[in-house]
Coordinates of C-alpha atoms and ligand atoms in Angstrom, one line a residue:
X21 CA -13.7 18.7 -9.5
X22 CA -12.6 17.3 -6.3
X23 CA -9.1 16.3 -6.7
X24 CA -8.4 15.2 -2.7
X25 CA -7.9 11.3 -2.0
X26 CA -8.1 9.4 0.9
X27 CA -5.8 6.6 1.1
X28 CA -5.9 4.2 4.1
X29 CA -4.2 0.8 5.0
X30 CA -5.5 -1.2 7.7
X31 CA -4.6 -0.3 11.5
X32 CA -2.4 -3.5 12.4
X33 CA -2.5 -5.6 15.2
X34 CA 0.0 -4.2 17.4
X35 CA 0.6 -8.1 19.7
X36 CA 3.6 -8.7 16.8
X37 CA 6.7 -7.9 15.3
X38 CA 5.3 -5.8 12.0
X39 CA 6.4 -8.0 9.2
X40 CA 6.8 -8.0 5.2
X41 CA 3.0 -8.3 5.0
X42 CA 2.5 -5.0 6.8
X43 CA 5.2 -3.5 4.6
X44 CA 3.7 -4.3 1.3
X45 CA 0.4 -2.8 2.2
X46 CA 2.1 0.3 3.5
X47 CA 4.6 0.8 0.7
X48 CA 1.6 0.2 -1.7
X49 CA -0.1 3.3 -0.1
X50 CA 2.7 5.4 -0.4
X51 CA 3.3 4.6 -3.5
X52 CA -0.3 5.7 -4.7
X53 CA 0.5 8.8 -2.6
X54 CA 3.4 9.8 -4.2
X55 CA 1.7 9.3 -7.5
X56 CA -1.2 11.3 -7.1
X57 CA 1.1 14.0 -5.2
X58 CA 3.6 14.2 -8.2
X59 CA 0.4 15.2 -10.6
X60 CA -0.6 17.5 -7.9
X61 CA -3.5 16.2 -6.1
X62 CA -3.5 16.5 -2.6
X63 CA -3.7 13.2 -0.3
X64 CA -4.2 12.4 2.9
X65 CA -2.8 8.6 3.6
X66 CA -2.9 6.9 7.2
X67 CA -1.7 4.0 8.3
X68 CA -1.9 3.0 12.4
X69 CA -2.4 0.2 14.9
X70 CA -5.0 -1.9 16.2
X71 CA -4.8 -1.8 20.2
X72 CA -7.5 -3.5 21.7
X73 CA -9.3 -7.0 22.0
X74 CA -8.2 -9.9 23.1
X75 CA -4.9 -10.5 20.9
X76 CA -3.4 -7.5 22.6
X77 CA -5.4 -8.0 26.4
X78 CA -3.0 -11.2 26.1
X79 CA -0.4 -10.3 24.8
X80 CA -0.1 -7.7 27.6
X81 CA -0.7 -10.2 30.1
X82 CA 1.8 -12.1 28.6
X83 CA 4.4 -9.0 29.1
X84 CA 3.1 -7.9 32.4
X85 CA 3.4 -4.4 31.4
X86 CA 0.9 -1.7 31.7
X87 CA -1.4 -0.6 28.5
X88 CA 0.2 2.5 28.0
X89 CA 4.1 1.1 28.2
X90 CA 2.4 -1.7 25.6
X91 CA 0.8 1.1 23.6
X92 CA 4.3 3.0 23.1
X93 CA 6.5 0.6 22.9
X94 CA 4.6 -1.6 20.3
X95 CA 3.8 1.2 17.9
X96 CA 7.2 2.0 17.8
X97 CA 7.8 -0.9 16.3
X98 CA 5.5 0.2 13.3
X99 CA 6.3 3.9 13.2
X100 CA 10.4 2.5 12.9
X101 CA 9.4 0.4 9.8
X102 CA 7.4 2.5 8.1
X103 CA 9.9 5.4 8.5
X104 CA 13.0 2.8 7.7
X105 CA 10.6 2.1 4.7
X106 CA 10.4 6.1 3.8
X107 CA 6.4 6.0 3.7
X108 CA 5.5 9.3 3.9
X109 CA 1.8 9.2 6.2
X110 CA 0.0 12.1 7.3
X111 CA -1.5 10.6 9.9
X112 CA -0.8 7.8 12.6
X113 CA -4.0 6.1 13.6
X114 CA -4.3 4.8 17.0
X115 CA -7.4 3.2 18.2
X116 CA -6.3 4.4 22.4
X117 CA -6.7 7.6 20.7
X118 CA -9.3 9.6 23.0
X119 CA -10.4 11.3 20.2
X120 CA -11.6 8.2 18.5
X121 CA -12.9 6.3 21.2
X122 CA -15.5 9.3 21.3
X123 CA -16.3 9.1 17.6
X124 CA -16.7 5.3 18.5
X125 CA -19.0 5.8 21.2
X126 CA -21.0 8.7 19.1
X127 CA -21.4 6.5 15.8
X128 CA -22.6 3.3 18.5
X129 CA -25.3 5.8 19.8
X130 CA -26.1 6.8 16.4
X131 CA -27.4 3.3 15.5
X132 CA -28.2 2.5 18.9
X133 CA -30.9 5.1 19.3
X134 CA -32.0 4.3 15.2
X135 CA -33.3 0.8 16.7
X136 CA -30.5 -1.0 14.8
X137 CA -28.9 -2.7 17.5
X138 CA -30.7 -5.6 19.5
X139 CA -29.3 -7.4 22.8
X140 CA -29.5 -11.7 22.9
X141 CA -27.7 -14.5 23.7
X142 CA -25.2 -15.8 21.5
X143 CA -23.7 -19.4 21.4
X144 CA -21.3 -20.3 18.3
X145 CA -17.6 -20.4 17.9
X146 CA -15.4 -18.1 18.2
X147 CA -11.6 -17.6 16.2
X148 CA -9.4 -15.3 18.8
X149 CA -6.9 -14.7 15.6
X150 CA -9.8 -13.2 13.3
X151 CA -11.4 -12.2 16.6
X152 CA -14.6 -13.3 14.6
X153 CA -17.5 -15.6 15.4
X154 CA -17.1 -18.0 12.9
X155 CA -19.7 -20.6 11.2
X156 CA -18.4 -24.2 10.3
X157 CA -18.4 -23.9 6.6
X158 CA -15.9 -21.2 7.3
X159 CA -13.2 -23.7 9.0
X160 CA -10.8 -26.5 7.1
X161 CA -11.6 -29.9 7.0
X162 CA -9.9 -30.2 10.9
X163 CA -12.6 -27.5 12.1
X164 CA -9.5 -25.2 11.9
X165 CA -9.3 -21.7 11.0
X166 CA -7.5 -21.6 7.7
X167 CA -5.9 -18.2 8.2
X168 CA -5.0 -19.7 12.1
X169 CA -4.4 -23.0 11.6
X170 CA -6.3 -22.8 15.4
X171 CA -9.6 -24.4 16.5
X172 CA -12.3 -21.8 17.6
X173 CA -13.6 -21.9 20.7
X174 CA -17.2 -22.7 22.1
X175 CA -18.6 -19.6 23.6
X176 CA -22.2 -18.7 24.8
X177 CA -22.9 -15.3 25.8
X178 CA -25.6 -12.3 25.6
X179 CA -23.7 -9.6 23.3
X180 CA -25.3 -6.6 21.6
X181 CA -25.6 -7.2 17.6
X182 CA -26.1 -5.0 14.8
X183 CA -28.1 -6.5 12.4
X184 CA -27.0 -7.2 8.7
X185 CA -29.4 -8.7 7.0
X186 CA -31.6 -6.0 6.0
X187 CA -29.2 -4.0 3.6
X188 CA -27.7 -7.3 2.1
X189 CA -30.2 -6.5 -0.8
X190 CA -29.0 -3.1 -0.9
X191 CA -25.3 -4.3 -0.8
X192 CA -25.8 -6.6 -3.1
X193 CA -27.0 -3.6 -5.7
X194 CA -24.5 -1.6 -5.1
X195 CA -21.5 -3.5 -5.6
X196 CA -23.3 -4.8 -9.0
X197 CA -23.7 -0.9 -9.9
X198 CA -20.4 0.0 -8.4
X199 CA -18.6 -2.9 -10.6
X200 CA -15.1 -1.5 -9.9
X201 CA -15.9 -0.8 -6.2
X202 CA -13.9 -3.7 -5.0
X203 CA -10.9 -4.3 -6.6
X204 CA -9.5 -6.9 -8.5
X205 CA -12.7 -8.5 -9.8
X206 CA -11.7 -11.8 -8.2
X207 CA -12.1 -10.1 -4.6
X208 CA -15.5 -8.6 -5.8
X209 CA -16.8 -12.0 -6.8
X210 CA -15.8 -13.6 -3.5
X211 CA -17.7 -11.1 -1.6
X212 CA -20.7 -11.5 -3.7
X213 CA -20.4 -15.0 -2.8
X214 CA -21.1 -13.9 0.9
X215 CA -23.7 -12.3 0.3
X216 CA -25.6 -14.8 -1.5
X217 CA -27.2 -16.0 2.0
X218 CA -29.1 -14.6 4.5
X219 CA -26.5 -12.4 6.6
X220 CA -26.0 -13.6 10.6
X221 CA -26.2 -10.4 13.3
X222 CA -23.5 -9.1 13.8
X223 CA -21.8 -9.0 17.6
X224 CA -20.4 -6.1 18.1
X225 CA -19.9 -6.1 22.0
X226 CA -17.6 -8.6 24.3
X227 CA -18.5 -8.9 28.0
X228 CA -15.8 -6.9 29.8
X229 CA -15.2 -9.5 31.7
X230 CA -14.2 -11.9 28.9
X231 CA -12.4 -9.2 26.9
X232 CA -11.3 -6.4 29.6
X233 CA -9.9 -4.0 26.7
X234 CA -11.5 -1.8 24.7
X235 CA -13.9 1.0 24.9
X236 CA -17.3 0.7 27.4
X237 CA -20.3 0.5 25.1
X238 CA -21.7 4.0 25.5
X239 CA -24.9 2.5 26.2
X240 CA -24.3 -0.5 29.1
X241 CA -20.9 -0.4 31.0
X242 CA -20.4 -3.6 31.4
X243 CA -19.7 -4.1 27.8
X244 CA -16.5 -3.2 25.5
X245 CA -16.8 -2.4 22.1
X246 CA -15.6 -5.1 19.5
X247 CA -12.8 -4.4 18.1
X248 CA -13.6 -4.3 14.3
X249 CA -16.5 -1.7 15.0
X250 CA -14.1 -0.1 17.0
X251 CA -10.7 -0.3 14.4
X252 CA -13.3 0.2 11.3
X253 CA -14.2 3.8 12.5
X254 CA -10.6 4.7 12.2
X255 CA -11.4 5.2 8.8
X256 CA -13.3 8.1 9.7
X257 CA -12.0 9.5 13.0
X258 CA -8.7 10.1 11.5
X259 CA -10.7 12.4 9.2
X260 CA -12.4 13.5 12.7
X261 CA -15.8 13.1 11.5
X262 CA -18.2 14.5 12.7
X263 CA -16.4 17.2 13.9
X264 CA -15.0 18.9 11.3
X265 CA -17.1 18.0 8.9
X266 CA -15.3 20.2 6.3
X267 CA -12.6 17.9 5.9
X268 CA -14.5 14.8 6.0
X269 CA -16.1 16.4 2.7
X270 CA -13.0 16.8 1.3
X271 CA -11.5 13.7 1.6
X272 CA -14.1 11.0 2.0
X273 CA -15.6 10.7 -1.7
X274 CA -12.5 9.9 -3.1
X275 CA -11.3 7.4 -0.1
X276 CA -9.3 4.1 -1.1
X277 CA -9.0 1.6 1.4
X278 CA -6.4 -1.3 1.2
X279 CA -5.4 -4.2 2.8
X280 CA -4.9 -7.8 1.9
X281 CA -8.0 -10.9 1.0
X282 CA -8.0 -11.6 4.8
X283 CA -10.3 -8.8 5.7
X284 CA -12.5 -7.8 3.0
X285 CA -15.3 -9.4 5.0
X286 CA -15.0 -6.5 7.5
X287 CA -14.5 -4.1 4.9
X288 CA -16.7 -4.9 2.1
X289 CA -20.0 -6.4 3.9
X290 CA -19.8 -5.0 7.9
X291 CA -18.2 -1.6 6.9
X292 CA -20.2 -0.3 4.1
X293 CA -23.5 -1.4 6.3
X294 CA -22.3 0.0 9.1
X295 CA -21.7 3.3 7.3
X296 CA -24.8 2.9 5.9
X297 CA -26.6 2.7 9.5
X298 CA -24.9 6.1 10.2
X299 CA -26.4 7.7 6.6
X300 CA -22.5 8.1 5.5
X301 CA -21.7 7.4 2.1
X302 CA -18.8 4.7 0.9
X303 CA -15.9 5.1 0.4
X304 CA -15.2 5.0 -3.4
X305 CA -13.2 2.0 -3.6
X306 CA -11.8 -1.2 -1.8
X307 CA -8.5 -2.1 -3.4
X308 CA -7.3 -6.0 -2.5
X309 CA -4.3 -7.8 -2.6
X310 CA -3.1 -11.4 -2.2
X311 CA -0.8 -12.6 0.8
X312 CA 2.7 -13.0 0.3
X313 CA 3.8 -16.8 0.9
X314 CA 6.7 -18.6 1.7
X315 CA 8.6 -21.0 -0.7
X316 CA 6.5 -23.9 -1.8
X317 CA 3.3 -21.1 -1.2
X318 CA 3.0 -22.0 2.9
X319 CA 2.4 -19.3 5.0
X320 CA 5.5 -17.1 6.2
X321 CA 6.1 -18.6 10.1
X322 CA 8.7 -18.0 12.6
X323 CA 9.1 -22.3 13.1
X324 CA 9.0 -23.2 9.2
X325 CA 11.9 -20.8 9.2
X326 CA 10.0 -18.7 6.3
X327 CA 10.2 -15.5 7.6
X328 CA 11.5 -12.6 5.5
X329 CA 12.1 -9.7 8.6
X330 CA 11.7 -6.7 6.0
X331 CA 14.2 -4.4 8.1
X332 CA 17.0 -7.4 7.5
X333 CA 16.3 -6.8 3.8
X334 CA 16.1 -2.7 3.7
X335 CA 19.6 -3.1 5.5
X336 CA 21.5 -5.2 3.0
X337 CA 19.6 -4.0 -0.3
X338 CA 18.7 -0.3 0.6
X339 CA 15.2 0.6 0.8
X340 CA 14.4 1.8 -2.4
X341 CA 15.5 -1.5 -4.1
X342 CA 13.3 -3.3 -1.6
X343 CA 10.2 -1.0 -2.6
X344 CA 10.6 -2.1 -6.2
X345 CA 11.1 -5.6 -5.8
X346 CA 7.6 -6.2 -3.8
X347 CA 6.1 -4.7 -6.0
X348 CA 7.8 -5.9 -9.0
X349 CA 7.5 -9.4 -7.9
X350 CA 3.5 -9.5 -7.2
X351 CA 0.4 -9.4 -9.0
X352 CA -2.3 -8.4 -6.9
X353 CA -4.9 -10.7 -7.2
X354 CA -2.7 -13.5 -6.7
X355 CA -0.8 -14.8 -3.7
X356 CA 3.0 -14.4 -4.5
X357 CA 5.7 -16.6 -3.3
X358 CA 8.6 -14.9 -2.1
X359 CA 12.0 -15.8 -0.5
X360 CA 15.2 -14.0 0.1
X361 CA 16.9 -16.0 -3.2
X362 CA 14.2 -14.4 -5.3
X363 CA 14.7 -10.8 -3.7
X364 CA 18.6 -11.1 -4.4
X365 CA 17.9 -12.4 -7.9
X366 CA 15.3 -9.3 -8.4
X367 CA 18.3 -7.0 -7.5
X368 CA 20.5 -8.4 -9.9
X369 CA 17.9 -7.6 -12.4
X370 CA 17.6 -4.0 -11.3
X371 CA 21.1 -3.0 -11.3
X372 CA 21.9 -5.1 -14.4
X373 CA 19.0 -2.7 -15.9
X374 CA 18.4 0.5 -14.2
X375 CA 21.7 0.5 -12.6
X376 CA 23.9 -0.6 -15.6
X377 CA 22.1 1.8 -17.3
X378 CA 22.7 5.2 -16.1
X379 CA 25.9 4.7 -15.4
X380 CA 26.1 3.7 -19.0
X381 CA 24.4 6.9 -19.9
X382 CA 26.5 9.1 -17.8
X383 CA 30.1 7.3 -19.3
X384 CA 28.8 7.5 -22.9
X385 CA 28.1 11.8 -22.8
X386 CA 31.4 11.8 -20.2
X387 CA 33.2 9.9 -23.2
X388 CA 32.0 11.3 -26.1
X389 CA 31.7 15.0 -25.5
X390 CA 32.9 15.3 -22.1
X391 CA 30.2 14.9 -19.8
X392 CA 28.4 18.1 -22.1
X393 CA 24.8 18.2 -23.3
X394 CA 22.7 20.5 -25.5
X395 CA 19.7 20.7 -27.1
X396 CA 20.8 20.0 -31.1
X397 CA 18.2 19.3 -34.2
X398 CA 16.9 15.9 -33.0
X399 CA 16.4 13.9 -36.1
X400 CA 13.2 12.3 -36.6
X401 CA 14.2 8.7 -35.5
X402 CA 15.2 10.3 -32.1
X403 CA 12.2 12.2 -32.0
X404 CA 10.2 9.1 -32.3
X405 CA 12.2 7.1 -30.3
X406 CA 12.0 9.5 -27.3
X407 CA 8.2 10.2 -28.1
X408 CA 7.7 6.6 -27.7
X409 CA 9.2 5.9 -24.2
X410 CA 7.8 9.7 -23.1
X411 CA 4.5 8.2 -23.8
X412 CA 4.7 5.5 -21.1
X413 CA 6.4 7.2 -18.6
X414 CA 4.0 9.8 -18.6
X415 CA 1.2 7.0 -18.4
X416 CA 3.1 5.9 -15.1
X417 CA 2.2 9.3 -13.4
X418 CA -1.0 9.9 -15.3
X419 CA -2.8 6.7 -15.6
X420 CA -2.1 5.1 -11.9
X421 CA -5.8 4.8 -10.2
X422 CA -5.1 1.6 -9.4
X423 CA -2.9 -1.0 -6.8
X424 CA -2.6 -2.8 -10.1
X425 CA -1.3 -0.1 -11.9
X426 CA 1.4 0.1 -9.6
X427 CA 2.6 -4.1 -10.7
X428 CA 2.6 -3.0 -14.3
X429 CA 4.8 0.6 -14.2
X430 CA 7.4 -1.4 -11.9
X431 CA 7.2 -4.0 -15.2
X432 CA 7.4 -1.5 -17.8
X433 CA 10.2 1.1 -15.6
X434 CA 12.3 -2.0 -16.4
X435 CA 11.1 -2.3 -20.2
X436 CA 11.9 1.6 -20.7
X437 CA 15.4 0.4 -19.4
X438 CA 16.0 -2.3 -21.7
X439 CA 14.5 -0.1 -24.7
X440 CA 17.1 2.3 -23.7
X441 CA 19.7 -0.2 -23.9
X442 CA 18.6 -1.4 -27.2
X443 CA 18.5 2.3 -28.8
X444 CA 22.2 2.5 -27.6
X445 CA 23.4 -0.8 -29.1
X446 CA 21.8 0.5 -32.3
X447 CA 23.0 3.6 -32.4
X448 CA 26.8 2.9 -31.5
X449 CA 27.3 6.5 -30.6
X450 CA 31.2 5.0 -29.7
X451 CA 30.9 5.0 -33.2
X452 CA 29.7 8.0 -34.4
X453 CA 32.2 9.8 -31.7
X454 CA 34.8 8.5 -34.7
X455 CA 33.6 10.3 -37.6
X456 CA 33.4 14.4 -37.4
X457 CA 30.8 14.5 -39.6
X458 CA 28.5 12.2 -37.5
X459 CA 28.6 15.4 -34.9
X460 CA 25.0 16.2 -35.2
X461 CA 24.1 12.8 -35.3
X462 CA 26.0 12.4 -32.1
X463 CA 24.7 15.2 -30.1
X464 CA 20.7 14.0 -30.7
X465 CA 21.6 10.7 -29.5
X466 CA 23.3 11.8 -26.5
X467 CA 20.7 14.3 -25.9
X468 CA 17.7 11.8 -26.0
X469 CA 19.6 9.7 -23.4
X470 CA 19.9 12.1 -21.2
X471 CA 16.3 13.7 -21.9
X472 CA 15.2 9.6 -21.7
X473 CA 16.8 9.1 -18.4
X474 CA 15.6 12.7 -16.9
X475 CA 12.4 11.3 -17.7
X476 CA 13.1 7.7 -16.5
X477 CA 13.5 9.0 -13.1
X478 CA 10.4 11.0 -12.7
X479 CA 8.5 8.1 -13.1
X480 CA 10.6 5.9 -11.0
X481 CA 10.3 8.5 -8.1
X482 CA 7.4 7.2 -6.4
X483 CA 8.7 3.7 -6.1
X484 CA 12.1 4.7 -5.6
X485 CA 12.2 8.3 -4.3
X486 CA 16.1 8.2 -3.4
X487 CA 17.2 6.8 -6.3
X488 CA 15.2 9.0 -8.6
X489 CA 16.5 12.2 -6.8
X490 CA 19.8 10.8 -6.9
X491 CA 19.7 10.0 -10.3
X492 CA 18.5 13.9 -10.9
X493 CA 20.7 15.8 -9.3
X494 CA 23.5 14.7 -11.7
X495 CA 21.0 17.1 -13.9
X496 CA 20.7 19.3 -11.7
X497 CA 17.0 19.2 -11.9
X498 CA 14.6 19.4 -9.1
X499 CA 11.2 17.5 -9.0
X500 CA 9.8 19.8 -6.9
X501 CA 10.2 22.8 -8.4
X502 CA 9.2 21.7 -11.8
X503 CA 5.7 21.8 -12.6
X504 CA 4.9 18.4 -13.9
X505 CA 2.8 19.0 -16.8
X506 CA 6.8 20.2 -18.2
X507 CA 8.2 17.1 -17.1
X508 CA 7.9 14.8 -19.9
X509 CA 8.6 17.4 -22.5
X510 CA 12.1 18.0 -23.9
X511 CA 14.0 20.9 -21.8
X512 CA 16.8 23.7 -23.2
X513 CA 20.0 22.5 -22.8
X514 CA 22.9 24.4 -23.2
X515 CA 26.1 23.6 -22.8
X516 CA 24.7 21.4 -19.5
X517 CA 27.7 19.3 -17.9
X518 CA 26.2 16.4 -16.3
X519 CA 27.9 15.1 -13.0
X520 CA 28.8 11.6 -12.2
X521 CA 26.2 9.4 -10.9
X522 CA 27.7 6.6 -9.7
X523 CA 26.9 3.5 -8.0
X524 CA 23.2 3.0 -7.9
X525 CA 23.4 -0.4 -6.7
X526 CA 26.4 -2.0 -5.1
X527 CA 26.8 -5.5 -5.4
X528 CA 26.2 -7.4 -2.6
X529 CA 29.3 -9.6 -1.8
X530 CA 27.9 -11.3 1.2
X531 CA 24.5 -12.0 -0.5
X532 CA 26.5 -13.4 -3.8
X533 CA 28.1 -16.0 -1.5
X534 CA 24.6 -16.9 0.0
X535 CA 22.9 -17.8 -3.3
Ligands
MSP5 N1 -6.4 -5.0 12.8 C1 -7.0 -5.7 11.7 C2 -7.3 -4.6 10.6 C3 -8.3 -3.6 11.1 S1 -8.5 -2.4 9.8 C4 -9.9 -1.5 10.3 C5 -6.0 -6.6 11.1 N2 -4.7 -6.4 11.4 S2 -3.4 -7.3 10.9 O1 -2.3 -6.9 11.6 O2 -3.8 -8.7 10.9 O3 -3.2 -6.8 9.4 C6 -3.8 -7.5 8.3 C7 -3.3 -6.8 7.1 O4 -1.8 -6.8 7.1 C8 -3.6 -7.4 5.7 O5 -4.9 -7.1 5.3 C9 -2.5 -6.9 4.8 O6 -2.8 -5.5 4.6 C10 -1.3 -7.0 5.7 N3 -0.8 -8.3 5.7 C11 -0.5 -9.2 6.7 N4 0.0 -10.3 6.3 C12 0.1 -10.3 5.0 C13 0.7 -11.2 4.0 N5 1.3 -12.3 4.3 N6 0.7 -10.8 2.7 C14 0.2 -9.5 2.3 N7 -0.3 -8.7 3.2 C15 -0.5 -9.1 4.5 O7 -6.4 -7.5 10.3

């Protein structure tokens, strides 16, 4: 069985500072990466930026600096955050890329010389921000954009279109025999919605003298491409399709693309036609998320004062406690609101509980039998206790398909803490410490605790993958060299001295005083 993924986020707009949205997406990826890696599938995750259009054609006009000091400099930006957020991608994507504006150009002439493109004239509105033509049953009551809060303009012009209309049927099939194709069913629905009518052409050329950036239609010079045909083929030029067609193999069926409800129009109707028009297959799923909000659910923006800059928060809370909380706090098929109170709050939580914990651990064995551990007759209550929080730890590594998934393990991480907790406080092993003949008794309980928070910190590793390692080192026990299928069973301990852990998660003095 092929066991390779594919796991893409969207290539970002490079004309703005990257921001929490971009984060979540990206950590969401690596997350899945690190998942699938641990049970020893191999991945290949990108992530990039989106450099042409009009957005960026302004924004460099608005810099007055030349393409390729844009290019670097703006990237930057993104490469900085996603390192600062310790997302480990194999690959950049970067539509200026010469290698992808060639597979751009190929997989135009491809559909080009099939018939499937047509030349006419075009008048209708047109969003800059979505860089979309848009129709007026998709603006706000204003004639606004919703996700823009701008009024499209009026444009008439002769564009090249790909048209859409003849696979909506097909479309329409597959998503109904693909039911978990697009992900959360909410996201499936709303496309479904779209394609319930007749499908419009789609433009997939700008005038180069309207929209001066991007690559020259292979086919009439003084065209550009349109930047979602052009940013939608990073999906397979970073595979380098059709050149090395081995690798496209590879990875391809089992591709997972993410991003957030704003563009599953692109992805779920233009994409999988366009792919379609080339005789590729799909990829095998679309997973969705909602949009972080601001308090009071408004969009994040730099006037409302909203804005949650996710370097300021990696830099007071640590990174790994910032992974947690985004995903702790959302549930993917909903919007989630989200403020710096509610992030501080969330830390609390976590070293209250995950924090608290090992160092509660680590005091109990240093206490009770000085820091020493081995393997005694487990009693049958142990046994079953440990079995029991084994069980779902192993599920966190095992059963994660899913950005869903990902929601519910940070949830139950923190339930395997307070179960933890709970087994301690009934077990009193202060207690038992008293009474000599409560030894054996002693030595299972402080066995399972360690065993439990070995075990703990596997599962935790993808999410938080210093803290985990951290957290096993003081057990001298390396996730890499251990084949995981061993993980989650009980190890030979003898005479193990565990070292100290310490502080997972300082408290945050300045932050206290903010709240
Ligand atoms: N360049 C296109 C994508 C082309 S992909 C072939 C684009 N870029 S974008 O910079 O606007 O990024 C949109 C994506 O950023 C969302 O789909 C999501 O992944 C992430 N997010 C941006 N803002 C977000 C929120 N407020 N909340 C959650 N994710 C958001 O569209």
């Amino acid at each position: 069985m092929n066991k390779a993924k594919y796991i893409t986020t969207p290539i970002y707009y490079l004309n703005g500072k990257p921001h929490l949205g971009h984060a979540y997406t990206t950590i969401i990826g690596d997350v899945l990466k690190r998942t699938f890696e641990l049970r020893g599938e191999s991945v290949f995750y990108t992530t990039g930026t989106d450099e042409h259009g009009q957005k960026n054609s302004e924004k460099i006009a608005k810099l007055n600096i030349s393409f390729d000091e844009y290019v670097e400099k703006y990237s930057a930006n993104f490469k900085k955050l996603f390192t600062d957020l310790n997302v480990k991608y194999d690959f950049f994507a970067q539509t200026s890329f010469t290698k992808h504006k060639e597979i751009v150009c190929k997989c135009l002439q491809i559909v080009y010389d099939k018939g499937l493109i047509i030349k006419k004239k075009y008048v209708g509105l047109y969003c800059t921000g979505c860089e979309q033509f848009k129709k007026e049953s998709d603006l706000d009551k204003d004639g606004q954009c919703p996700d823009h809060q701008t009024k499209p303009i009026e444009l008439s012009e002769e564009n090249y279109f790909l048209q859409l209309e003849p696979y909506r049927q097909w479309l329409v099939d597959y998503i109904n025999q693909n039911p978990n194709w697009i992900q959360p069913i909410n996201f499936k629905n709303e496309v479904l919605g779209m394609l319930k009518t007749p499908l419009d052409d789609l433009c997939i050329s700008r005038p180069r003298n309207r929209v001066p950036l991007g690559i020259e239609m292979p086919f009439d010079k003084d065209y550009i491409v349109y930047i979602w045909f052009d940013a939608l083929i990073n999906y397979i030029s970073n595979l380098d399709w059709p050149n090395d067609i081995a690798k496209f193999n590879k990875y391809w069926t089992n591709a997972i693309h993410l991003m957030a409800k704003d563009i599953i129009k692109p992805h779920c109707v233009y994409w999988p036609i366009i792919l379609k028009s080339l005789d590729l297959p799909l990829p095998k799923n679309i997973m969705v998320h909602g949009f972080l909000v601001g308090e009071g659910g408004i969009k994040m923006s730099k006037s409302l004062g909203n804005i949650i800059d996710p370097e300021e928060i990696i830099n007071e809370i640590g990174v790994d406690a910032f992974r947690f909380i985004l995903l702790y706090l959302t549930n993917v098929s909903k919007d989630t609101q989200i403020s710096k109170n509610i992030i501080y709050k969330t830390y609390d939580l976590l070293a209250n509980n995950l924090g608290n914990l090992c160092f509660r651990i680590y005091k109990l064995i240093e206490k009770c039998n000085d820091g020493v551990i081995s393997n005694p007759n487990i009693n049958s209550e142990d046994q079953n206790f440990i079995n029991q929080i084994s069980a779902i730890l192993k599920d966190i590594i095992y059963k994660t398909e899913a950005i869903s998934d990902i929601s519910i393990n940070s949830s139950n991480l923190l339930k395997v803490c307070s179960d933890i907790n709970t087994y301690i406080n009934e077990k009193q092993p202060w207690i038992l410490v008293k009474d000599n003949k409560k030894r054996e008794e002693l030595m299972s309980v402080l066995y399972v605790l360690s065993e439990g928070m070995r075990m703990l910190a596997i599962s935790l590793n993808p999410i938080m993958p210093t803290i985990s390692c951290k957290i096993l080192s003081s057990m001298d026990y390396d996730i890499s060299q251990t084949p995981i299928e061993k993980a989650f069973e009980l190890r030979k301990l003898e005479n193990f001295k565990m070292k100290n852990i310490g502080i997972l998660f300082p408290k945050l003095e300045t932050i206290q005083e903010d709240k």
